């Protein structure tokens, strides 16, 4: 065994086949078994990063051959230090066949540069075994299973993914920009090394998919054609699904585990990018935990939306003031739709009445809430982050206090609005007693960070609700009798 250890990871290689036997993420704790660092490689799987060569109709499997390694003692990478290389070489004892693979590690990056060459055979096809998927590391194995998949980014057809539990063989034809395994929070990917300026990029040839030796697993191998002189290169990424790190790799690598349902992604993606940037900025700038970041973000969202909410509330007040006129017009011209429409348009011009003006601004917070829901599904920034009594912001509240508080805050908001009405509204009263408990029940198993944000935003909205309630009581109704005498 040969160990490469740095600030971010500890990789263990074997000189048998120059393959990877362990990939520990030192900054992330496994929540399964005995704990310790997350190891991305599942126990009992086949050779990871082992190589084969297809030469004509023959296949040369290198995963069982003895390699020499340099440096033999492995590597220790220091934070802020220079990159270092680990070189594996197999030389056939009786013929010119030689295979070399070199890994270049940067202590500050999860991305690893890989290059090598093949000599002694003509026109080989290199097949690299990416492995059997990623190991389980979360408490909720059912949810993690739903996230497990292998993914490919085709040059023309774009990104597609397949569940890891599908027990079938297939060929995913290239050219591919990258092939990857993903779990809920981590990813292992093999990326094509782009060509030099003006040269053709060295795309991956495709993926060979087959049932794994592990139960409910999928084995993936990636094909690549070396250059005529036997040179090959690619990039290997093994690490967390941090949006910034994946984006820096290029080729839409940040979409390996996209946010939201496919039909909804074009809408939610811009909100997700802005939210992740804002939360990370607050975390880094203020040097505070993500729990307090979510509290501040919830308040800031209400501050930012205050003018829009204020405008919506004003529109509601205007609509309330002219409701007697609306009812009078509807009653008077109920048998004449054309005249009804004309009178309603006249009312709109006279009093600025718009039945939608008070509703549309109120819907703006919902895209943010929906985007946050998807962010908490696989944003590793919140994984294992504790806050007050919450052990993990990416998991549900074990005491269910936040869902209860969320329901209470919704009830207070609706109660303030209900008490400001000058006439009883049975429908609103019924919704006041039904909606908050129902929302609290729905949010029981949602990530506690999402509950924290939503409850904070509700509390921050209550002062504005109180102000609007006071204004509502001052509204002077405009009736047909006072319409022309200053009632406006």
Coordinates of C-alpha atoms in Angstrom, one line a residue:
X1 CA 0.0 0.0 0.0
X2 CA 1.1 3.5 -0.8
X3 CA -0.5 6.5 1.0
X4 CA -1.0 10.0 -0.3
X5 CA -2.1 12.3 2.5
X6 CA -2.9 16.0 2.4
X7 CA -5.0 18.6 4.2
X8 CA -8.2 17.5 2.3
X9 CA -7.9 13.7 1.7
X10 CA -6.0 10.5 2.3
X11 CA -5.7 8.2 -0.7
X12 CA -4.4 4.7 -0.5
X13 CA -3.1 3.0 -3.6
X14 CA -1.9 -0.6 -4.2
X15 CA 1.1 -1.5 -6.2
X16 CA -0.9 -4.4 -7.5
X17 CA -2.5 -2.9 -10.6
X18 CA -1.7 0.7 -9.5
X19 CA -5.3 0.8 -8.3
X20 CA -7.0 2.9 -5.6
X21 CA -8.1 1.0 -2.5
X22 CA -9.3 3.9 -0.2
X23 CA -10.3 7.6 -0.7
X24 CA -10.9 9.2 2.6
X25 CA -12.3 12.8 2.8
X26 CA -10.6 14.1 6.0
X27 CA -12.9 17.2 6.4
X28 CA -16.1 15.1 6.4
X29 CA -17.2 12.6 9.0
X30 CA -19.1 9.4 8.1
X31 CA -22.4 9.1 9.9
X32 CA -22.5 5.3 9.5
X33 CA -20.8 2.5 11.3
X34 CA -17.9 3.5 13.5
X35 CA -17.6 7.0 12.0
X36 CA -14.3 8.4 11.0
X37 CA -13.6 10.2 7.7
X38 CA -15.9 9.5 4.8
X39 CA -14.4 6.8 2.5
X40 CA -15.8 7.2 -1.0
X41 CA -15.0 3.6 -2.0
X42 CA -17.5 1.0 -1.1
X43 CA -16.1 -2.0 0.9
X44 CA -15.8 -5.2 -1.1
X45 CA -15.9 -3.6 -4.6
X46 CA -13.6 -4.3 -7.5
X47 CA -10.4 -2.5 -8.4
X48 CA -11.0 1.3 -8.6
X49 CA -8.9 3.2 -11.1
X50 CA -7.5 -0.1 -12.5
X51 CA -6.7 -0.2 -16.2
X52 CA -7.2 -2.5 -19.1
X53 CA -6.0 -2.3 -22.7
X54 CA -8.0 -3.4 -25.6
X55 CA -5.6 -4.3 -28.4
X56 CA -7.4 -5.7 -31.5
X57 CA -9.6 -8.5 -30.2
X58 CA -7.4 -9.1 -27.1
X59 CA -7.8 -7.5 -23.7
X60 CA -4.9 -7.0 -21.3
X61 CA -6.0 -6.6 -17.7
X62 CA -3.4 -4.6 -15.7
X63 CA -5.3 -4.7 -12.4
X64 CA -3.4 -7.7 -11.1
X65 CA 0.1 -6.9 -12.3
X66 CA 2.9 -5.7 -10.0
X67 CA 3.8 -2.0 -10.5
X68 CA 6.8 -0.2 -9.2
X69 CA 6.0 3.2 -7.5
X70 CA 7.9 6.4 -7.0
X71 CA 8.3 7.6 -4.4
X72 CA 8.0 4.3 -2.7
X73 CA 7.1 5.9 0.7
X74 CA 4.1 7.7 -0.7
X75 CA 3.4 11.5 -0.4
X76 CA 2.7 13.9 2.4
X77 CA 1.2 17.2 1.1
X78 CA 1.5 20.3 3.2
X79 CA -1.2 23.1 3.2
X80 CA -0.1 25.8 0.8
X81 CA 2.7 23.5 -0.6
X82 CA 3.6 22.7 -4.1
X83 CA 1.9 19.9 -6.1
X84 CA 3.6 16.5 -6.0
X85 CA 3.4 13.4 -8.3
X86 CA 3.1 9.7 -7.7
X87 CA 4.3 7.5 -10.6
X88 CA 3.4 3.9 -11.2
X89 CA 5.2 1.8 -13.9
X90 CA 4.8 -1.7 -15.2
X91 CA 7.5 -3.1 -17.4
X92 CA 7.0 -6.6 -19.0
X93 CA 10.0 -8.7 -18.1
X94 CA 10.5 -10.2 -21.6
X95 CA 9.1 -7.8 -24.2
X96 CA 8.9 -4.0 -24.7
X97 CA 5.4 -3.6 -23.3
X98 CA 5.4 -0.8 -20.8
X99 CA 2.6 1.0 -19.0
X100 CA 3.1 4.2 -17.0
X101 CA 0.5 6.3 -15.1
X102 CA 1.3 9.4 -13.1
X103 CA -1.0 11.1 -10.6
X104 CA -0.4 14.8 -9.8
X105 CA -1.8 16.0 -6.5
X106 CA -2.4 19.6 -5.4
X107 CA -2.8 20.0 -1.6
X108 CA -5.5 22.6 -2.1
X109 CA -7.6 20.8 -4.7
X110 CA -9.7 17.6 -4.9
X111 CA -9.0 17.5 -8.6
X112 CA -6.1 15.2 -9.6
X113 CA -4.2 15.4 -12.9
X114 CA -3.6 12.0 -14.5
X115 CA -1.3 11.3 -17.4
X116 CA 0.6 8.3 -18.8
X117 CA 1.7 6.4 -21.8
X118 CA 1.6 3.0 -23.3
X119 CA 4.5 1.5 -25.4
X120 CA 5.1 -1.9 -26.9
X121 CA 1.6 -2.3 -28.4
X122 CA -0.1 -0.8 -31.4
X123 CA -3.2 1.4 -31.3
X124 CA -4.5 0.3 -27.8
X125 CA -7.8 1.5 -26.3
X126 CA -7.4 2.4 -22.7
X127 CA -10.3 1.3 -20.4
X128 CA -10.3 2.8 -16.8
X129 CA -12.5 1.2 -14.2
X130 CA -14.2 4.0 -12.4
X131 CA -15.5 1.6 -9.8
X132 CA -18.8 0.4 -8.2
X133 CA -20.3 3.7 -7.1
X134 CA -19.7 5.6 -3.9
X135 CA -20.0 4.3 -0.4
X136 CA -22.9 5.1 1.9
X137 CA -22.0 7.8 4.5
X138 CA -25.4 9.2 5.7
X139 CA -27.8 8.1 8.4
X140 CA -30.8 8.1 6.0
X141 CA -29.7 5.3 3.6
X142 CA -33.1 5.3 1.8
X143 CA -32.7 9.0 0.8
X144 CA -29.0 8.4 -0.1
X145 CA -30.0 5.5 -2.3
X146 CA -32.3 7.7 -4.3
X147 CA -29.4 10.1 -4.9
X148 CA -26.9 7.3 -6.0
X149 CA -26.4 7.4 -9.8
X150 CA -23.8 7.3 -12.5
X151 CA -23.8 10.3 -14.8
X152 CA -22.3 11.2 -18.2
X153 CA -22.0 14.5 -20.1
X154 CA -22.2 13.8 -23.8
X155 CA -20.6 16.4 -26.1
X156 CA -23.8 16.8 -28.2
X157 CA -26.6 15.3 -26.1
X158 CA -25.7 16.9 -22.7
X159 CA -26.0 15.4 -19.2
X160 CA -27.9 12.2 -18.4
X161 CA -28.0 10.1 -15.3
X162 CA -29.1 6.5 -14.4
X163 CA -29.9 5.1 -11.0
X164 CA -27.1 3.0 -9.5
X165 CA -29.5 0.2 -8.5
X166 CA -30.4 -0.8 -12.0
X167 CA -29.0 -4.3 -12.6
X168 CA -28.3 -4.1 -16.3
X169 CA -25.5 -3.8 -18.9
X170 CA -25.3 -1.0 -21.3
X171 CA -22.9 1.0 -23.4
X172 CA -23.1 4.8 -23.1
X173 CA -21.6 6.0 -26.4
X174 CA -19.3 9.0 -26.5
X175 CA -17.7 11.3 -27.1
X176 CA -18.1 12.3 -23.4
X177 CA -16.7 15.3 -21.6
X178 CA -16.9 13.4 -18.3
X179 CA -18.3 10.3 -16.5
X180 CA -19.1 10.2 -12.8
X181 CA -20.6 8.5 -9.8
X182 CA -22.6 10.7 -7.4
X183 CA -24.1 10.2 -4.0
X184 CA -26.1 12.8 -2.0
X185 CA -23.1 14.9 -1.1
X186 CA -20.1 13.5 -2.9
X187 CA -18.9 12.8 -6.4
X188 CA -16.2 10.8 -8.2
X189 CA -15.6 11.8 -11.8
X190 CA -13.3 11.1 -14.6
X191 CA -13.0 14.2 -16.9
X192 CA -11.5 14.5 -20.3
X193 CA -8.4 16.6 -20.5
X194 CA -9.0 19.4 -22.9
X195 CA -6.5 19.8 -25.8
X196 CA -4.0 22.6 -25.9
X197 CA -5.0 25.9 -27.6
X198 CA -6.0 25.1 -31.2
X199 CA -5.9 21.4 -30.7
X200 CA -8.8 18.9 -30.7
X201 CA -10.0 18.1 -27.1
X202 CA -9.2 14.6 -25.9
X203 CA -12.7 13.5 -25.2
X204 CA -13.6 10.2 -23.5
X205 CA -14.8 7.5 -25.8
X206 CA -17.8 6.2 -23.8
X207 CA -18.9 4.2 -20.7
X208 CA -19.2 0.4 -20.3
X209 CA -21.8 -0.3 -17.7
X210 CA -22.4 -3.7 -16.1
X211 CA -23.8 -5.2 -12.8
X212 CA -21.3 -5.0 -10.0
X213 CA -20.0 -7.7 -7.7
X214 CA -21.7 -5.7 -5.0
X215 CA -25.4 -6.1 -4.4
X216 CA -27.6 -3.4 -6.0
X217 CA -24.5 -1.8 -7.5
X218 CA -23.3 -0.8 -11.0
X219 CA -19.8 -1.1 -12.4
X220 CA -18.7 1.6 -14.7
X221 CA -15.6 1.6 -17.0
X222 CA -14.6 4.5 -19.1
X223 CA -12.9 4.1 -22.5
X224 CA -10.4 6.5 -24.0
X225 CA -8.1 6.3 -27.0
X226 CA -4.5 7.3 -26.4
X227 CA -2.6 9.4 -29.0
X228 CA -0.7 7.6 -31.8
X229 CA 2.4 7.6 -29.7
X230 CA 0.6 6.1 -26.7
X231 CA 0.0 9.2 -24.5
X232 CA -3.2 9.6 -22.5
X233 CA -4.4 12.1 -19.9
X234 CA -7.5 12.9 -17.9
X235 CA -8.6 14.5 -14.7
X236 CA -9.9 12.7 -11.7
X237 CA -12.1 14.4 -9.1
X238 CA -13.0 12.8 -5.8
X239 CA -14.6 15.0 -3.3
X240 CA -17.6 17.0 -2.1
X241 CA -20.3 18.4 -4.2
X242 CA -19.3 22.0 -3.5
X243 CA -20.8 24.2 -6.1
X244 CA -17.8 26.4 -6.5
X245 CA -15.3 23.5 -6.7
X246 CA -17.4 21.7 -9.3
X247 CA -17.9 24.9 -11.3
X248 CA -14.2 25.5 -11.5
X249 CA -13.8 22.2 -13.3
X250 CA -15.8 23.5 -16.2
X251 CA -17.9 21.4 -18.7
X252 CA -21.0 21.9 -16.5
X253 CA -19.6 19.7 -13.8
X254 CA -21.8 21.5 -11.2
X255 CA -24.8 19.8 -12.9
X256 CA -23.7 16.3 -11.9
X257 CA -26.4 16.4 -9.2
X258 CA -28.8 19.1 -10.5
X259 CA -31.2 21.0 -8.3
X260 CA -34.9 20.3 -8.8
X261 CA -37.0 18.2 -11.2
X262 CA -35.9 18.3 -14.8
X263 CA -38.9 20.4 -16.0
X264 CA -38.4 22.9 -13.1
X265 CA -34.6 23.4 -13.4
X266 CA -34.6 26.3 -15.8
X267 CA -36.7 28.3 -13.3
X268 CA -35.1 27.2 -10.1
X269 CA -31.4 27.2 -11.2
X270 CA -30.9 31.0 -11.2
X271 CA -32.4 31.2 -7.7
X272 CA -30.2 28.4 -6.5
X273 CA -27.0 30.0 -7.8
X274 CA -27.9 33.3 -6.1
X275 CA -28.9 31.7 -2.8
X276 CA -25.7 29.6 -2.6
X277 CA -23.6 32.6 -3.4
X278 CA -25.4 34.7 -0.7
X279 CA -25.2 32.1 2.0
X280 CA -21.5 31.4 1.3
X281 CA -20.7 35.1 1.2
X282 CA -22.4 35.7 4.6
X283 CA -20.7 32.7 6.1
X284 CA -17.2 33.7 4.9
X285 CA -17.6 37.5 5.4
X286 CA -19.2 37.4 8.9
X287 CA -17.3 34.3 10.0
X288 CA -20.4 32.8 11.6
X289 CA -22.0 29.4 11.4
X290 CA -24.6 28.5 8.8
X291 CA -27.4 28.4 11.4
X292 CA -27.0 32.1 12.1
X293 CA -26.4 32.7 8.4
X294 CA -29.9 31.3 7.7
X295 CA -31.4 33.5 10.4
X296 CA -29.8 36.6 8.9
X297 CA -30.7 35.5 5.4
X298 CA -34.4 35.0 6.4
X299 CA -34.5 38.6 7.9
X300 CA -32.6 40.1 4.9
X301 CA -35.1 38.4 2.5
X302 CA -38.0 40.2 4.2
X303 CA -36.1 43.5 4.3
X304 CA -35.4 43.2 0.5
X305 CA -39.0 42.2 -0.2
X306 CA -40.4 44.8 2.1
X307 CA -41.0 47.4 -0.6
X308 CA -42.8 44.8 -2.8
X309 CA -44.8 43.6 0.1
X310 CA -45.6 47.1 1.1
X311 CA -46.8 47.8 -2.5
X312 CA -48.9 44.6 -2.4
X313 CA -50.4 45.6 0.9
X314 CA -51.3 49.1 -0.4
X315 CA -52.9 47.5 -3.4
X316 CA -54.9 45.3 -1.1
X317 CA -56.1 48.3 0.9
X318 CA -57.2 50.1 -2.3
X319 CA -59.0 46.9 -3.4
X320 CA -60.7 46.7 0.0
X321 CA -61.8 50.3 -0.2
X322 CA -63.6 49.8 -3.5
X323 CA -65.1 46.4 -2.8
X324 CA -68.6 47.9 -2.3
X325 CA -68.3 49.5 -5.8
X326 CA -67.1 46.1 -7.2
X327 CA -70.0 44.3 -5.7
X328 CA -72.5 47.0 -6.9
X329 CA -71.2 46.8 -10.5
X330 CA -71.3 43.0 -10.5
X331 CA -74.9 43.0 -9.2
X332 CA -76.1 45.8 -11.5
X333 CA -74.6 44.3 -14.7
X334 CA -74.7 40.6 -14.0
X335 CA -76.8 40.0 -17.1
X336 CA -74.6 42.3 -19.3
X337 CA -71.0 40.9 -19.4
X338 CA -69.9 43.6 -21.9
X339 CA -71.1 46.5 -19.8
X340 CA -69.7 44.8 -16.7
X341 CA -66.3 44.7 -18.3
X342 CA -66.5 48.3 -19.3
X343 CA -67.5 49.5 -15.8
X344 CA -64.7 47.4 -14.2
X345 CA -62.2 49.0 -16.5
X346 CA -63.5 52.4 -15.6
X347 CA -63.2 51.5 -11.9
X348 CA -59.6 50.4 -12.5
X349 CA -58.8 53.8 -14.1
X350 CA -60.6 55.8 -11.4
X351 CA -59.3 54.1 -8.3
X352 CA -56.3 52.1 -9.4
X353 CA -58.2 48.9 -8.6
X354 CA -56.4 45.7 -9.7
X355 CA -57.4 42.3 -8.3
X356 CA -54.0 40.8 -9.0
X357 CA -51.9 43.7 -7.7
X358 CA -52.0 42.5 -4.1
X359 CA -51.3 38.9 -5.0
X360 CA -48.3 38.8 -7.4
X361 CA -45.7 40.4 -5.1
X362 CA -46.7 38.0 -2.4
X363 CA -45.7 35.1 -4.6
X364 CA -42.1 36.2 -5.0
X365 CA -40.8 34.6 -1.8
X366 CA -42.0 31.2 -3.0
X367 CA -39.3 30.6 -5.7
X368 CA -36.7 31.3 -3.0
X369 CA -38.3 28.8 -0.6
X370 CA -38.5 26.2 -3.3
X371 CA -34.9 26.8 -4.3
X372 CA -33.8 26.5 -0.7
X373 CA -35.7 23.2 -0.5
X374 CA -33.5 21.8 -3.3
X375 CA -30.4 23.4 -2.0
X376 CA -30.8 21.5 1.3
X377 CA -31.2 18.2 -0.5
X378 CA -27.6 18.0 -1.6
X379 CA -25.7 21.2 -0.5
X380 CA -22.7 19.8 1.4
X381 CA -22.1 23.1 3.1
X382 CA -24.9 22.2 5.6
X383 CA -24.0 18.6 6.0
X384 CA -23.3 17.8 9.7
X385 CA -23.5 21.5 10.7
X386 CA -25.0 21.9 14.1
X387 CA -27.0 24.9 15.5
X388 CA -28.4 25.2 19.0
X389 CA -30.2 21.9 19.6
X390 CA -30.0 20.9 15.9
X391 CA -27.3 18.3 15.2
X392 CA -27.5 18.6 11.4
X393 CA -29.0 21.5 9.4
X394 CA -29.4 19.2 6.4
X395 CA -31.5 16.7 8.4
X396 CA -34.9 16.9 10.1
X397 CA -35.2 18.5 13.6
X398 CA -35.0 15.4 15.9
X399 CA -37.2 17.2 18.5
X400 CA -39.7 18.6 16.0
X401 CA -39.5 22.0 17.7
X402 CA -38.9 24.0 14.5
X403 CA -41.9 22.6 12.6
X404 CA -44.0 23.5 15.6
X405 CA -42.6 27.0 15.8
X406 CA -43.1 27.4 12.0
X407 CA -46.8 26.5 12.4
X408 CA -47.1 28.9 15.3
X409 CA -45.5 31.8 13.3
X410 CA -47.9 31.1 10.4
X411 CA -50.8 31.1 12.8
X412 CA -49.8 34.5 14.3
X413 CA -49.4 36.0 10.8
X414 CA -52.9 34.9 9.8
X415 CA -54.4 35.9 13.2
X416 CA -53.1 39.4 12.9
X417 CA -54.7 39.7 9.4
X418 CA -57.9 38.1 10.5
X419 CA -58.4 40.4 13.5
X420 CA -58.0 43.4 11.3
X421 CA -61.1 42.6 9.2
X422 CA -64.2 44.7 9.9
X423 CA -66.5 41.9 9.0
X424 CA -66.0 38.2 10.0
X425 CA -64.6 36.0 7.2
X426 CA -65.5 32.3 7.9
X427 CA -63.2 31.0 5.1
X428 CA -60.2 32.9 6.4
X429 CA -60.9 31.8 9.9
X430 CA -61.1 28.2 8.8
X431 CA -57.8 28.5 6.9
X432 CA -56.2 30.1 9.9
X433 CA -56.8 27.0 12.0
X434 CA -56.1 24.4 9.2
X435 CA -53.1 25.7 7.2
X436 CA -50.5 26.3 10.0
X437 CA -50.8 22.8 11.5
X438 CA -50.9 21.2 8.0
X439 CA -47.7 23.1 7.0
X440 CA -46.0 22.1 10.3
X441 CA -46.9 18.5 9.6
X442 CA -45.5 18.7 6.0
X443 CA -42.3 20.3 7.2
X444 CA -41.7 17.6 9.9
X445 CA -39.2 15.6 7.8
X446 CA -37.8 18.6 5.8
X447 CA -34.2 19.7 6.6
X448 CA -34.1 21.7 9.8
X449 CA -32.2 24.5 8.0
X450 CA -35.2 25.0 5.7
X451 CA -37.5 25.2 8.7
X452 CA -35.2 27.6 10.4
X453 CA -35.2 30.0 7.4
X454 CA -38.9 29.8 6.8
X455 CA -39.8 30.4 10.5
X456 CA -37.3 33.3 10.7
X457 CA -38.8 34.9 7.6
X458 CA -42.3 34.5 9.1
X459 CA -41.4 36.2 12.4
X460 CA -39.7 39.0 10.4
X461 CA -42.9 39.5 8.5
X462 CA -45.2 39.9 11.5
X463 CA -44.3 43.6 12.2
X464 CA -45.3 44.5 8.7
X465 CA -48.5 42.5 9.1
X466 CA -49.3 44.5 12.3
X467 CA -48.7 47.8 10.5
X468 CA -51.0 46.7 7.6
X469 CA -53.6 45.6 10.1
X470 CA -53.7 49.0 11.6
X471 CA -53.9 50.7 8.2
X472 CA -56.7 48.3 7.2
X473 CA -58.8 49.5 10.1
X474 CA -58.5 53.1 8.8
X475 CA -59.7 52.2 5.3
X476 CA -62.8 54.3 4.4
X477 CA -65.1 52.3 2.1
X478 CA -66.0 53.9 -1.3
X479 CA -69.7 53.3 -1.9
X480 CA -71.9 54.3 -4.8
X481 CA -73.4 57.0 -2.5
X482 CA -70.1 58.7 -1.6
X483 CA -68.3 58.0 -4.8
X484 CA -68.7 61.5 -6.1
X485 CA -68.2 63.2 -2.7
X486 CA -64.6 62.5 -1.9
X487 CA -64.9 58.9 -0.8
X488 CA -62.0 58.1 -3.0

